[in-house]
Structure formats: structure tokens, C-alpha cells
Tab-separated table of C-alpha atoms in Angstrom:
chain	number	residue	atom	x	y	z
W	1108	UNK	CA	62.167	-131.846	-86.934
W	1109	UNK	CA	60.102	-135.716	-88.028
W	1110	UNK	CA	59.658	-138.585	-85.138
W	1111	UNK	CA	62.600	-140.091	-86.545
W	1112	UNK	CA	64.794	-137.614	-86.624
W	1113	UNK	CA	63.881	-137.310	-82.899
W	1114	UNK	CA	64.398	-140.756	-82.138
W	1115	UNK	CA	67.608	-141.127	-84.193
W	1116	UNK	CA	68.584	-137.526	-82.050
W	1117	UNK	CA	68.218	-139.046	-78.478
W	1118	UNK	CA	70.111	-142.455	-79.377
W	1119	UNK	CA	72.618	-139.742	-80.603
W	1120	UNK	CA	73.582	-138.103	-76.804
W	1121	UNK	CA	72.718	-141.311	-75.102
W	1122	UNK	CA	75.581	-142.701	-76.895
W	1123	UNK	CA	77.169	-139.985	-75.959
W	1124	UNK	CA	76.327	-139.798	-72.220
W	1125	UNK	CA	77.344	-143.354	-72.573
W	1126	UNK	CA	80.244	-141.966	-73.372
W	1127	UNK	CA	80.614	-138.954	-71.149
W	1128	UNK	CA	80.212	-141.775	-67.726
W	1129	UNK	CA	83.330	-143.519	-69.196
W	1130	UNK	CA	85.500	-140.936	-70.747
W	1131	UNK	CA	84.212	-137.879	-67.802
W	1132	UNK	CA	87.700	-137.347	-65.515
W	1133	UNK	CA	86.200	-138.102	-61.925
W	1134	UNK	CA	84.751	-134.787	-60.095
W	1135	UNK	CA	87.399	-132.256	-59.038
W	1136	UNK	CA	86.977	-131.821	-54.978
W	1137	UNK	CA	88.737	-129.222	-53.302
W	1138	UNK	CA	88.270	-130.166	-49.037
W	1139	UNK	CA	86.944	-126.572	-47.150
W	1140	UNK	CA	89.258	-126.249	-43.718
W	1141	UNK	CA	86.651	-126.361	-41.083
W	1142	UNK	CA	86.026	-122.343	-39.437
W	1143	UNK	CA	84.445	-120.760	-37.652
W	1144	UNK	CA	81.390	-118.949	-39.962
W	1145	UNK	CA	83.007	-114.858	-38.215
W	1146	UNK	CA	80.836	-111.786	-38.998
W	1147	UNK	CA	83.497	-111.148	-41.253
W	1148	UNK	CA	83.743	-114.442	-43.095
W	1149	UNK	CA	79.921	-113.384	-43.825
W	1150	UNK	CA	80.822	-109.375	-44.550
W	1151	UNK	CA	83.255	-110.518	-47.034
W	1152	UNK	CA	81.000	-113.355	-48.762
W	1153	UNK	CA	78.241	-110.538	-49.167
W	1154	UNK	CA	80.623	-109.005	-51.207
W	1155	UNK	CA	81.693	-111.545	-53.236
W	1156	UNK	CA	77.515	-112.587	-53.949
W	1157	UNK	CA	77.928	-108.799	-55.114
W	1158	UNK	CA	80.948	-108.848	-56.974
W	1159	UNK	CA	78.548	-111.833	-59.143
W	1160	UNK	CA	75.245	-110.655	-58.579
W	1161	UNK	CA	74.015	-113.159	-57.839
W	1162	UNK	CA	70.353	-111.724	-57.382
W	1163	UNK	CA	70.407	-110.751	-61.244
W	1164	UNK	CA	69.303	-113.421	-61.830
W	1165	UNK	CA	67.612	-115.151	-58.214
W	1166	UNK	CA	65.547	-112.053	-57.757
W	1167	UNK	CA	62.497	-111.450	-59.838
W	1168	UNK	CA	60.965	-108.324	-59.990
W	1169	UNK	CA	59.267	-106.942	-56.671
W	1170	UNK	CA	60.115	-111.114	-55.016
W	1171	UNK	CA	61.958	-111.717	-51.881
W	1172	UNK	CA	66.348	-111.192	-52.125
W	1173	UNK	CA	67.810	-114.083	-54.053
W	1174	UNK	CA	63.733	-116.865	-53.942
W	1175	UNK	CA	63.766	-117.287	-56.980
W	1176	UNK	CA	61.199	-117.002	-59.648
W	1177	UNK	CA	63.199	-115.237	-62.525
W	1178	UNK	CA	62.458	-117.050	-65.860
W	1179	UNK	CA	65.491	-117.265	-68.087
W	1180	UNK	CA	64.661	-117.579	-71.906
W	1181	UNK	CA	66.743	-119.583	-74.384
W	1182	UNK	CA	66.992	-120.877	-77.724
W	1183	UNK	CA	65.958	-124.111	-76.438
W	1184	UNK	CA	63.409	-123.583	-73.313
W	1185	UNK	CA	63.412	-120.977	-70.324
W	1186	UNK	CA	64.826	-122.211	-67.099
W	1187	UNK	CA	63.298	-121.633	-63.475
W	1188	UNK	CA	66.504	-119.550	-61.929
W	1189	UNK	CA	65.905	-121.509	-58.194
W	1190	UNK	CA	65.935	-120.445	-54.395
W	1191	UNK	CA	69.131	-120.171	-52.979
W	1192	UNK	CA	67.739	-118.337	-49.715
W	1193	UNK	CA	68.759	-121.311	-46.598
W	1194	UNK	CA	65.131	-123.195	-46.585
W	1195	UNK	CA	65.740	-125.635	-45.886
W	1196	UNK	CA	62.909	-127.081	-47.789
W	1197	UNK	CA	62.668	-124.862	-51.449
W	1198	UNK	CA	66.061	-123.093	-50.870
W	1199	UNK	CA	69.172	-124.447	-49.493
W	1200	UNK	CA	68.496	-124.361	-46.449
W	1201	UNK	CA	69.986	-128.472	-45.860
W	1202	UNK	CA	73.224	-128.179	-48.163
W	1203	UNK	CA	76.440	-127.993	-46.547
W	1204	UNK	CA	79.349	-126.229	-47.574
W	1205	UNK	CA	80.161	-129.557	-50.076
W	1206	UNK	CA	77.521	-129.279	-51.532
W	1207	UNK	CA	77.599	-125.476	-52.291
W	1208	UNK	CA	81.043	-126.093	-53.587
W	1209	UNK	CA	80.225	-129.147	-56.126
W	1210	UNK	CA	77.779	-126.729	-57.275
W	1211	UNK	CA	80.227	-123.529	-58.110
W	1212	UNK	CA	82.581	-125.786	-59.306
W	1213	UNK	CA	81.365	-129.361	-60.677
W	1214	UNK	CA	77.641	-128.331	-62.279
W	1215	UNK	CA	76.557	-130.576	-60.209
W	1216	UNK	CA	73.303	-129.852	-57.905
W	1217	UNK	CA	72.824	-131.333	-53.756
W	1218	UNK	CA	71.178	-134.665	-55.242
W	1219	UNK	CA	74.023	-135.335	-57.960
W	1220	UNK	CA	71.617	-133.902	-60.974
W	1221	UNK	CA	73.610	-132.120	-63.158
W	1222	UNK	CA	72.484	-127.871	-63.570
W	1223	UNK	CA	71.987	-126.234	-67.079
W	1224	UNK	CA	74.722	-123.741	-67.604
W	1225	UNK	CA	72.341	-121.105	-67.630
W	1226	UNK	CA	73.736	-120.955	-64.015
W	1227	UNK	CA	77.255	-120.399	-65.052
W	1228	UNK	CA	79.358	-122.470	-63.629
W	1229	UNK	CA	81.864	-122.844	-66.652
W	1230	UNK	CA	82.811	-119.061	-65.019
W	1231	UNK	CA	81.747	-120.577	-61.829
W	1232	UNK	CA	84.344	-123.336	-62.018
W	1233	UNK	CA	87.364	-120.831	-61.345
W	1234	UNK	CA	86.478	-119.336	-58.247
W	1235	UNK	CA	88.459	-120.158	-55.418
W	1236	UNK	CA	87.877	-123.339	-52.604
W	1237	UNK	CA	87.448	-119.983	-49.690
W	1238	UNK	CA	85.510	-117.333	-51.420
W	1239	UNK	CA	83.232	-120.995	-52.172
W	1240	UNK	CA	82.771	-121.401	-48.530
W	1241	UNK	CA	82.812	-117.220	-48.250
W	1242	UNK	CA	80.043	-116.451	-49.868
W	1243	UNK	CA	78.110	-119.696	-49.415
W	1244	UNK	CA	78.114	-118.348	-45.418
W	1245	UNK	CA	76.163	-115.122	-46.527
W	1246	UNK	CA	73.778	-116.954	-48.215
W	1247	UNK	CA	72.549	-119.344	-45.485
W	1248	UNK	CA	72.380	-114.956	-43.458
W	1249	UNK	CA	69.527	-113.598	-45.804
W	1250	UNK	CA	65.944	-114.358	-44.943
W	1251	UNK	CA	64.644	-117.840	-45.928
W	1252	UNK	CA	62.183	-118.050	-48.649
W	1253	UNK	CA	59.476	-120.264	-48.744
W	1254	UNK	CA	59.347	-120.354	-52.481
W	1255	UNK	CA	59.322	-123.380	-54.712
W	1256	UNK	CA	60.595	-123.149	-57.767
W	1257	UNK	CA	59.328	-123.629	-61.042
W	1258	UNK	CA	60.437	-125.954	-63.445
W	1259	UNK	CA	61.750	-125.684	-66.226
W	1260	UNK	CA	60.061	-124.998	-69.436
W	1261	UNK	CA	63.270	-127.056	-71.972
W	1262	UNK	CA	61.984	-128.874	-75.113
W	1263	UNK	CA	63.747	-132.564	-75.865
W	1264	UNK	CA	65.984	-133.665	-75.722
W	1265	UNK	CA	67.808	-130.406	-74.404
W	1266	UNK	CA	65.345	-131.060	-71.296
W	1267	UNK	CA	66.965	-134.348	-70.594
W	1268	UNK	CA	69.947	-135.001	-68.328
W	1269	UNK	CA	72.097	-137.628	-71.627
W	1270	UNK	CA	71.960	-134.226	-73.679
W	1271	UNK	CA	73.217	-131.784	-70.487
W	1272	UNK	CA	75.979	-135.223	-70.112
W	1273	UNK	CA	77.159	-135.117	-73.955
W	1274	UNK	CA	77.502	-131.657	-73.113
W	1275	UNK	CA	79.096	-131.129	-71.070
W	1276	UNK	CA	81.525	-133.935	-72.486
W	1277	UNK	CA	81.945	-131.061	-75.310
W	1278	UNK	CA	82.369	-128.121	-73.300
W	1279	UNK	CA	82.832	-127.321	-70.318
W	1280	UNK	CA	85.506	-128.934	-67.527
W	1281	UNK	CA	85.993	-127.727	-64.210
W	1282	UNK	CA	88.766	-125.580	-63.414
W	1283	UNK	CA	90.770	-124.055	-60.895
W	1284	UNK	CA	91.845	-120.050	-62.036
W	1285	UNK	CA	95.781	-120.122	-62.366
W	1286	UNK	CA	98.071	-116.404	-61.187
W	1287	UNK	CA	100.430	-116.707	-63.881
W	1288	UNK	CA	103.533	-115.437	-62.430
W	1289	UNK	CA	103.725	-112.964	-65.643
W	1290	UNK	CA	101.656	-110.319	-64.379
W	1291	UNK	CA	101.569	-107.591	-61.464
W	1292	UNK	CA	98.790	-109.121	-58.519
W	1293	UNK	CA	96.436	-107.164	-60.138
W	1294	UNK	CA	96.074	-107.513	-62.665
W	1295	UNK	CA	95.838	-111.497	-61.637
W	1296	UNK	CA	92.904	-110.267	-59.478
W	1297	UNK	CA	91.231	-108.173	-62.161
W	1298	UNK	CA	91.247	-111.777	-64.723
W	1299	UNK	CA	89.824	-114.113	-61.659
W	1300	UNK	CA	86.892	-111.285	-61.568
W	1301	UNK	CA	85.969	-111.219	-64.695
W	1302	UNK	CA	86.358	-114.681	-66.346
W	1303	UNK	CA	84.913	-116.330	-62.887
W	1304	UNK	CA	83.245	-113.836	-60.416
W	1305	UNK	CA	82.193	-112.274	-62.435
W	1306	UNK	CA	81.144	-113.807	-65.790
W	1307	UNK	CA	81.513	-111.152	-68.396
W	1308	UNK	CA	82.035	-113.697	-71.160
W	1309	UNK	CA	79.001	-115.278	-70.371
W	1310	UNK	CA	77.181	-112.083	-71.910
W	1311	UNK	CA	79.215	-110.360	-73.816
W	1312	UNK	CA	80.598	-113.694	-76.427
W	1313	UNK	CA	78.900	-115.658	-79.172
W	1314	UNK	CA	77.062	-119.059	-78.115
W	1315	UNK	CA	77.078	-121.992	-81.294
W	1316	UNK	CA	73.435	-123.669	-81.839
W	1317	UNK	CA	74.204	-126.014	-78.817
W	1318	UNK	CA	74.641	-121.858	-76.637
W	1319	UNK	CA	78.204	-122.421	-76.023
W	1320	UNK	CA	79.859	-119.449	-75.315
W	1321	UNK	CA	83.433	-119.223	-76.469
W	1322	UNK	CA	84.856	-116.992	-73.908
W	1323	UNK	CA	86.325	-114.543	-75.434
W	1324	UNK	CA	84.701	-110.933	-74.954
W	1325	UNK	CA	84.407	-110.993	-79.127
W	1326	UNK	CA	80.165	-109.883	-78.039
W	1327	UNK	CA	77.088	-111.781	-78.867
W	1328	UNK	CA	73.089	-111.665	-78.590
W	1329	UNK	CA	72.088	-112.322	-75.509
W	1330	UNK	CA	69.265	-114.691	-76.309
W	1331	UNK	CA	67.565	-113.642	-72.849
W	1332	UNK	CA	67.370	-110.089	-72.630
W	1333	UNK	CA	67.278	-109.185	-76.628
W	1334	UNK	CA	70.579	-106.818	-76.400
W	1335	UNK	CA	74.047	-107.453	-78.066
W	1336	UNK	CA	76.158	-107.921	-75.710
W	1337	UNK	CA	79.155	-106.375	-78.089
W	1338	UNK	CA	82.874	-107.212	-77.831
W	1339	UNK	CA	85.349	-106.561	-75.675
W	1340	UNK	CA	88.157	-106.543	-77.688
W	1341	UNK	CA	86.891	-104.926	-81.229
W	1342	UNK	CA	87.863	-101.301	-81.407
W	1343	UNK	CA	85.293	-100.875	-84.128
W	1344	UNK	CA	82.554	-101.956	-80.799
W	1345	UNK	CA	83.517	-101.304	-76.970
W	1346	UNK	CA	87.358	-102.286	-77.465
W	1347	UNK	CA	89.283	-100.762	-74.721
W	1348	UNK	CA	92.408	-100.966	-75.424
W	1349	UNK	CA	93.403	-96.854	-76.978
W	1350	UNK	CA	90.822	-96.327	-73.735
W	1351	UNK	CA	93.512	-95.152	-70.634
W	1352	UNK	CA	92.192	-97.078	-67.232
W	1353	UNK	CA	90.070	-94.272	-65.450
W	1354	UNK	CA	87.386	-94.025	-68.298
W	1355	UNK	CA	87.530	-97.138	-68.338
W	1356	UNK	CA	86.680	-97.642	-63.560
W	1357	UNK	CA	84.117	-94.632	-64.382
W	1358	UNK	CA	82.219	-96.991	-66.640
W	1359	UNK	CA	82.327	-99.905	-63.827
W	1360	UNK	CA	81.920	-97.669	-60.674
W	1361	UNK	CA	79.998	-95.187	-62.189
W	1362	UNK	CA	77.628	-96.228	-65.417
W	1363	UNK	CA	79.530	-93.019	-67.421
W	1364	UNK	CA	81.937	-91.615	-68.717
W	1365	UNK	CA	83.744	-89.282	-70.442
W	1366	UNK	CA	84.757	-91.962	-73.172
W	1367	UNK	CA	80.340	-93.823	-72.690
W	1368	UNK	CA	77.541	-94.431	-70.684
W	1369	UNK	CA	76.201	-98.069	-70.007
W	1370	UNK	CA	72.274	-98.836	-71.153
W	1371	UNK	CA	70.324	-102.382	-70.994
W	1372	UNK	CA	71.515	-104.930	-69.037
W	1373	UNK	CA	74.919	-103.004	-68.241
W	1374	UNK	CA	73.557	-100.437	-66.520
W	1375	UNK	CA	71.598	-103.104	-64.082
W	1376	UNK	CA	75.232	-104.790	-63.546
W	1377	UNK	CA	76.370	-101.209	-63.188
W	1378	UNK	CA	73.575	-101.077	-60.097
W	1379	UNK	CA	73.907	-104.194	-58.419
W	1380	UNK	CA	76.486	-105.763	-58.919
W	1381	UNK	CA	79.785	-103.025	-59.887
W	1382	UNK	CA	79.743	-100.182	-57.977
W	1383	UNK	CA	79.057	-101.414	-54.658
W	1384	UNK	CA	83.144	-103.347	-55.249
W	1385	UNK	CA	85.697	-100.957	-53.888
W	1386	UNK	CA	88.357	-98.834	-56.394
W	1387	UNK	CA	90.343	-101.222	-56.212
W	1388	UNK	CA	88.509	-104.155	-57.340
W	1389	UNK	CA	87.250	-102.295	-60.388
W	1390	UNK	CA	90.944	-100.451	-60.600
W	1391	UNK	CA	92.052	-103.683	-60.469
W	1392	UNK	CA	89.050	-104.835	-63.621
W	1393	UNK	CA	90.435	-102.323	-66.292
W	1394	UNK	CA	94.106	-102.684	-66.070
W	1395	UNK	CA	92.945	-106.515	-66.983
W	1396	UNK	CA	89.878	-105.930	-69.495
W	1397	UNK	CA	92.364	-102.932	-70.975
W	1398	UNK	CA	95.300	-105.344	-71.892
W	1399	UNK	CA	92.968	-108.169	-73.707
W	1400	UNK	CA	94.322	-109.290	-76.755
W	1401	UNK	CA	92.288	-106.676	-80.075
W	1402	UNK	CA	90.483	-108.455	-81.591
W	1403	UNK	CA	90.058	-106.822	-86.044
W	1404	UNK	CA	85.630	-107.076	-85.433
W	1405	UNK	CA	83.854	-107.529	-88.182
W	1406	UNK	CA	84.488	-105.976	-91.133
W	1407	UNK	CA	82.363	-103.313	-92.786
W	1408	UNK	CA	80.775	-103.127	-95.843
W	1409	UNK	CA	80.184	-99.779	-97.556
W	1410	UNK	CA	77.129	-99.573	-97.936
W	1411	UNK	CA	75.150	-98.630	-100.970
W	1412	UNK	CA	73.791	-95.107	-101.464
W	1413	UNK	CA	70.517	-95.631	-103.065
W	1414	UNK	CA	67.491	-92.834	-104.193
W	1415	UNK	CA	65.269	-95.219	-101.669
W	1416	UNK	CA	67.669	-94.287	-98.952
W	1417	UNK	CA	68.098	-90.881	-99.629
W	1418	UNK	CA	64.743	-90.988	-98.440
W	1419	UNK	CA	64.723	-93.615	-95.190
W	1420	UNK	CA	67.441	-90.926	-94.676
W	1421	UNK	CA	65.968	-87.581	-95.044
W	1422	UNK	CA	63.101	-88.779	-92.933
W	1423	UNK	CA	64.985	-89.899	-90.204
W	1424	UNK	CA	67.172	-86.438	-90.659
W	1425	UNK	CA	62.727	-84.688	-89.865
W	1426	UNK	CA	62.230	-87.564	-87.216
W	1427	UNK	CA	65.659	-86.186	-85.750
W	1428	UNK	CA	65.401	-82.644	-85.610
W	1429	UNK	CA	61.819	-83.344	-83.957
W	1430	UNK	CA	62.450	-85.348	-81.350
W	1431	UNK	CA	65.958	-85.392	-80.860
W	1432	UNK	CA	68.359	-81.921	-81.996
W	1433	UNK	CA	68.097	-80.926	-78.050
W	1434	UNK	CA	69.864	-83.574	-75.929
W	1435	UNK	CA	72.197	-84.807	-79.380
W	1436	UNK	CA	72.863	-81.082	-80.937
W	1437	UNK	CA	72.674	-80.833	-84.531
W	1438	UNK	CA	76.501	-81.944	-84.994
W	1439	UNK	CA	76.017	-85.391	-82.765
W	1440	UNK	CA	78.019	-84.252	-80.431
W	1441	UNK	CA	75.503	-84.883	-77.525
W	1442	UNK	CA	77.571	-83.390	-74.204
W	1443	UNK	CA	79.118	-86.364	-71.984
W	1444	UNK	CA	78.129	-88.424	-69.768
W	1445	UNK	CA	74.528	-86.521	-69.133
W	1446	UNK	CA	73.631	-86.705	-73.365
W	1447	UNK	CA	75.752	-89.342	-74.848
W	1448	UNK	CA	76.972	-88.103	-77.927
W	1449	UNK	CA	75.995	-90.110	-81.522
W	1450	UNK	CA	79.467	-88.613	-83.547
W	1451	UNK	CA	81.564	-91.145	-84.025
W	1452	UNK	CA	78.966	-93.501	-81.361
W	1453	UNK	CA	80.789	-97.512	-81.942
W	1454	UNK	CA	77.156	-98.155	-80.118
W	1455	UNK	CA	75.992	-97.113	-83.094
W	1456	UNK	CA	77.847	-98.408	-86.076
W	1457	UNK	CA	78.138	-101.921	-85.225
W	1458	UNK	CA	76.890	-104.850	-87.529
W	1459	UNK	CA	73.761	-105.161	-84.913
W	1460	UNK	CA	71.232	-102.586	-84.920
W	1461	UNK	CA	69.092	-104.023	-82.044
W	1462	UNK	CA	70.365	-102.007	-79.172
W	1463	UNK	CA	69.190	-98.694	-81.170
W	1464	UNK	CA	66.603	-99.915	-82.415
W	1465	UNK	CA	65.768	-100.676	-78.272
W	1466	UNK	CA	67.037	-97.774	-76.898
W	1467	UNK	CA	64.994	-95.990	-79.642
W	1468	UNK	CA	61.542	-97.396	-78.679
W	1469	UNK	CA	62.166	-98.049	-74.880
W	1470	UNK	CA	64.040	-95.189	-73.859
W	1471	UNK	CA	67.695	-95.612	-72.061
W	1472	UNK	CA	68.599	-95.592	-69.180
W	1473	UNK	CA	72.286	-94.721	-67.115
W	1474	UNK	CA	72.107	-96.439	-64.118
W	1475	UNK	CA	71.298	-94.423	-60.879
W	1476	UNK	CA	74.908	-94.909	-58.685
W	1477	UNK	CA	76.610	-93.916	-55.635
W	1478	UNK	CA	79.028	-91.708	-58.584
W	1479	UNK	CA	76.246	-90.372	-60.429
W	1480	UNK	CA	73.023	-90.668	-58.117
W	1481	UNK	CA	70.935	-88.469	-60.911
W	1482	UNK	CA	71.616	-90.568	-64.112
W	1483	UNK	CA	69.588	-87.989	-67.398
W	1484	UNK	CA	67.487	-90.235	-69.385
W	1485	UNK	CA	66.131	-90.536	-72.511
W	1486	UNK	CA	61.709	-90.949	-72.994
W	1487	UNK	CA	60.598	-94.455	-74.585
W	1488	UNK	CA	59.337	-93.822	-78.012
W	1489	UNK	CA	57.768	-96.765	-79.411
W	1490	UNK	CA	54.586	-94.969	-78.422
W	1491	UNK	CA	55.226	-92.216	-80.393
W	1492	UNK	CA	56.679	-94.171	-83.368
W	1493	UNK	CA	55.591	-96.432	-85.630
W	1494	UNK	CA	57.803	-99.403	-86.816
W	1495	UNK	CA	58.827	-97.129	-90.321
W	1496	UNK	CA	59.641	-94.386	-88.062
W	1497	UNK	CA	62.454	-95.953	-86.184
W	1498	UNK	CA	63.079	-97.696	-88.411
W	1499	UNK	CA	64.546	-94.712	-90.760
W	1500	UNK	CA	65.356	-92.927	-86.908
W	1501	UNK	CA	68.319	-94.986	-86.846
W	1502	UNK	CA	69.480	-95.326	-90.133
W	1503	UNK	CA	69.953	-91.927	-89.727
W	1504	UNK	CA	71.556	-92.519	-87.047
W	1505	UNK	CA	74.220	-95.050	-87.660
W	1506	UNK	CA	74.421	-93.284	-91.751
W	1507	UNK	CA	75.806	-89.146	-90.064
W	1508	UNK	CA	78.421	-87.217	-88.354
W	1509	UNK	CA	81.228	-90.267	-89.306
W	1510	UNK	CA	78.792	-92.990	-88.404
W	1511	UNK	CA	78.541	-95.803	-91.859
W	1512	UNK	CA	76.091	-98.375	-90.775
W	1513	UNK	CA	73.965	-100.920	-92.608
W	1514	UNK	CA	70.199	-99.425	-92.293
W	1515	UNK	CA	67.421	-100.871	-90.526
W	1516	UNK	CA	64.101	-102.475	-91.453
W	1517	UNK	CA	60.364	-101.578	-90.265
W	1518	UNK	CA	60.524	-105.579	-89.586
W	1519	UNK	CA	63.406	-104.829	-87.383
W	1520	UNK	CA	62.115	-102.632	-85.881
W	1521	UNK	CA	59.116	-104.683	-85.359
W	1522	UNK	CA	60.583	-107.874	-83.667
W	1523	UNK	CA	62.202	-105.647	-80.840
W	1524	UNK	CA	58.321	-103.836	-80.738
W	1525	UNK	CA	57.754	-106.440	-77.494
W	1526	UNK	CA	60.607	-107.363	-76.422
W	1527	UNK	CA	60.325	-108.107	-72.726
W	1528	UNK	CA	62.671	-104.579	-70.857
W	1529	UNK	CA	63.056	-106.973	-68.043
């Protein structure tokens, strides 16, 4: 981008920010009723921290809980997750419950700075004030860690508060969760958890060029993780309309069911968050997810049968016979839930092949949970197969046993060979 274009963009952002200062609705504030913090309040907050999977972003691998340090990669640069332990200088020890509520509900820090939406306040804005207070009470009890947060590494103009103000004007409005009176208490509880505290749309929705999600749960690539979060509304992907509620509950609570097994980032969500929720909340989420309006998903195009494709499929078939057939069977039916079926597997026939590519390269590991304490895992093959071989194998999987999807090129495999696994 030329210098003139950069300055023109900065001028536009400045005008939008000025407009935002005038047009932005007055900050919503819901006063907290002062009350003594009890053991029950703290326990409630700990439960809510699990439900929101706060540890996933605010804890670096091998680091102290909630002390920050994890870097989230975005198309605009990297965002550093902050320290939210009660250290007064480097964490939230000097914060009040009102400060914490303002961050969740309005996306503003204690000092008034606008927060980046990598912190999903676009979802957390629906969290109730009592739940925010309980969550804050819990965080005040975790061990304080003196660890300054690393700075964000964002390109201009995304590193400016003016750009954030303009973004918020276009894509964010503080809200509160409003129960649907036509729905059951259970359904509304599921909606609150899925759309608010659970922030499922942060991964399972597509994002536009400005990084704003559409909140439809229609699926999207997770840039920070290089995984595709499938649509929860399209039966061509991970739509749940045809699932029985107990199967959805099993998948969310244990990571495995007779219908599917979770891998990749979703395995971490189940391990760190969902398995710790009580059965009533998991069932409420399942009930809500099952009622999401169905969408058609991406229309599949017939795969052109060529001599070159036939050669690739034959190579993939031979590789499957060498490396995969013992677990998944000659018919691709596997043995659920330990060895997931490949026949008719929607994860293989989605338009994006990133997930099967990464599983072949890095292995597939279901989460260890109370309901699945000794999960079966698939070993990685990145050290065994080259890019062309992985492409051939994945192409075979995507075009066998009733599956039909576009072939995979070696360059696609190479793109993800070095992608971070954390």
C-alpha cells in the first residue's frame, strides 16, 4: 500500500472516529447492587469462567493460570492476551466490579481505552450483571501473578484507537440478553450460553475484511489457529438439525458420540470448558443448537473425472491401505466412537480441506474427559508422508465411500505443514 493510500485511509478513519464520538450511543451501564462476596458467589464465578473458557486465551502453554502471555494471530497482526490475575500493577487487582463489567459489556478497559474484539465482548455484552460480578469475584481469588502483558503487534492503522472507534460504530452495539417468551426456560438458557458467555460464534462464523463476524454460526476459518470451524446450521457441514439431543450432549460433554468426534481447537474447548458444565446447561445448549434455522450450505460442484485425478486417487488408495485401513476399515466405516467413520463423513467433504489436512499432518486427538477418560488418538504423519502424498491421501478420503469433494493440491498441504498446533 502506497504512502498516499495510507494517509487517505487514516483520514477516512479519523472522520469515522469523529462521527463515532458524536453518533455513538451513550455507554450502557447497569449498576451493581453491593453485596458481600460469599463462597457461593466465588464458586459460581469459577463455573462461569469455565463456561466462557477464559483460560484458553488468558493462559499461555506452561504458564500461570490467567496470567496472559498467549499471542493470538489475526490478519491484522498479533493480539496479546492480558494478565487477568489480581496483581495490582500488571493484572486487574486495581479494578472494580464496575470496571470489569464495562470491559465485558462495553468493550472498554479501566482507563477508557477501547478493547480489540479479539476479546469477544461482542458476545460477552449479553452476559448479565450478576454473572459478571460473580466472574470478577472468582478472578479476584486466583493467585496474583506479576507479569506485564506483552504489547499488541498490529499494523497501521489497525493499531490506533481511531480505527477501533470506527469499527465499533459499524459493527458493535452494547446489548443485554433478552429471553424469548415464546421459548422454554431451557431453550433460553441454551441461547444465553451459546450466544453470550460461550461465544460460539467467535469461531463458528465467517468474518468480513474488517474482521467482524456475522454471528450466524454458519462456519468460518479461524485465522489465529488455521482451522475451519464448521457451520452449525448446514447439514453439509456440522448442522445438528437431524441429531438426537443425547448425541449432541455426548459430543459437547465428552468429545465423542456415535455421530462424531471432536478434534483440534474444539477438543480444547471440550476439555477445558464444556466437560465441566453441568448436564442441565449442556442439554440446554444442545436443545438450542438443534433449533437453529437450517441453511443450505455451499453448493457442491461435481468433481471432474480426469486421468490425472484417477492416478492421484490410486496413489491415495495405496497410502490408505498402508497407513489407515487397520483402524478405519476397507469400507471406511471405522468403529465409532474410537475410530471415527470416514464414509459419509461431512468433515471430509466440506469445501475447505484444511481440517483433514491438519489431522493427517499432526494427528487427531479427542479430548480426555470424565466421560471419555482414555481417548483413542490418531498419530501424526507429517514425518512419514510428503506434501504430494498427503494431498493424494486426503483427496482419496474426500472422494471415497460416498464422499465427493474437490481434490487437494500439494501446495495446500505445504501451507499448513508448518502451522502452529497450539
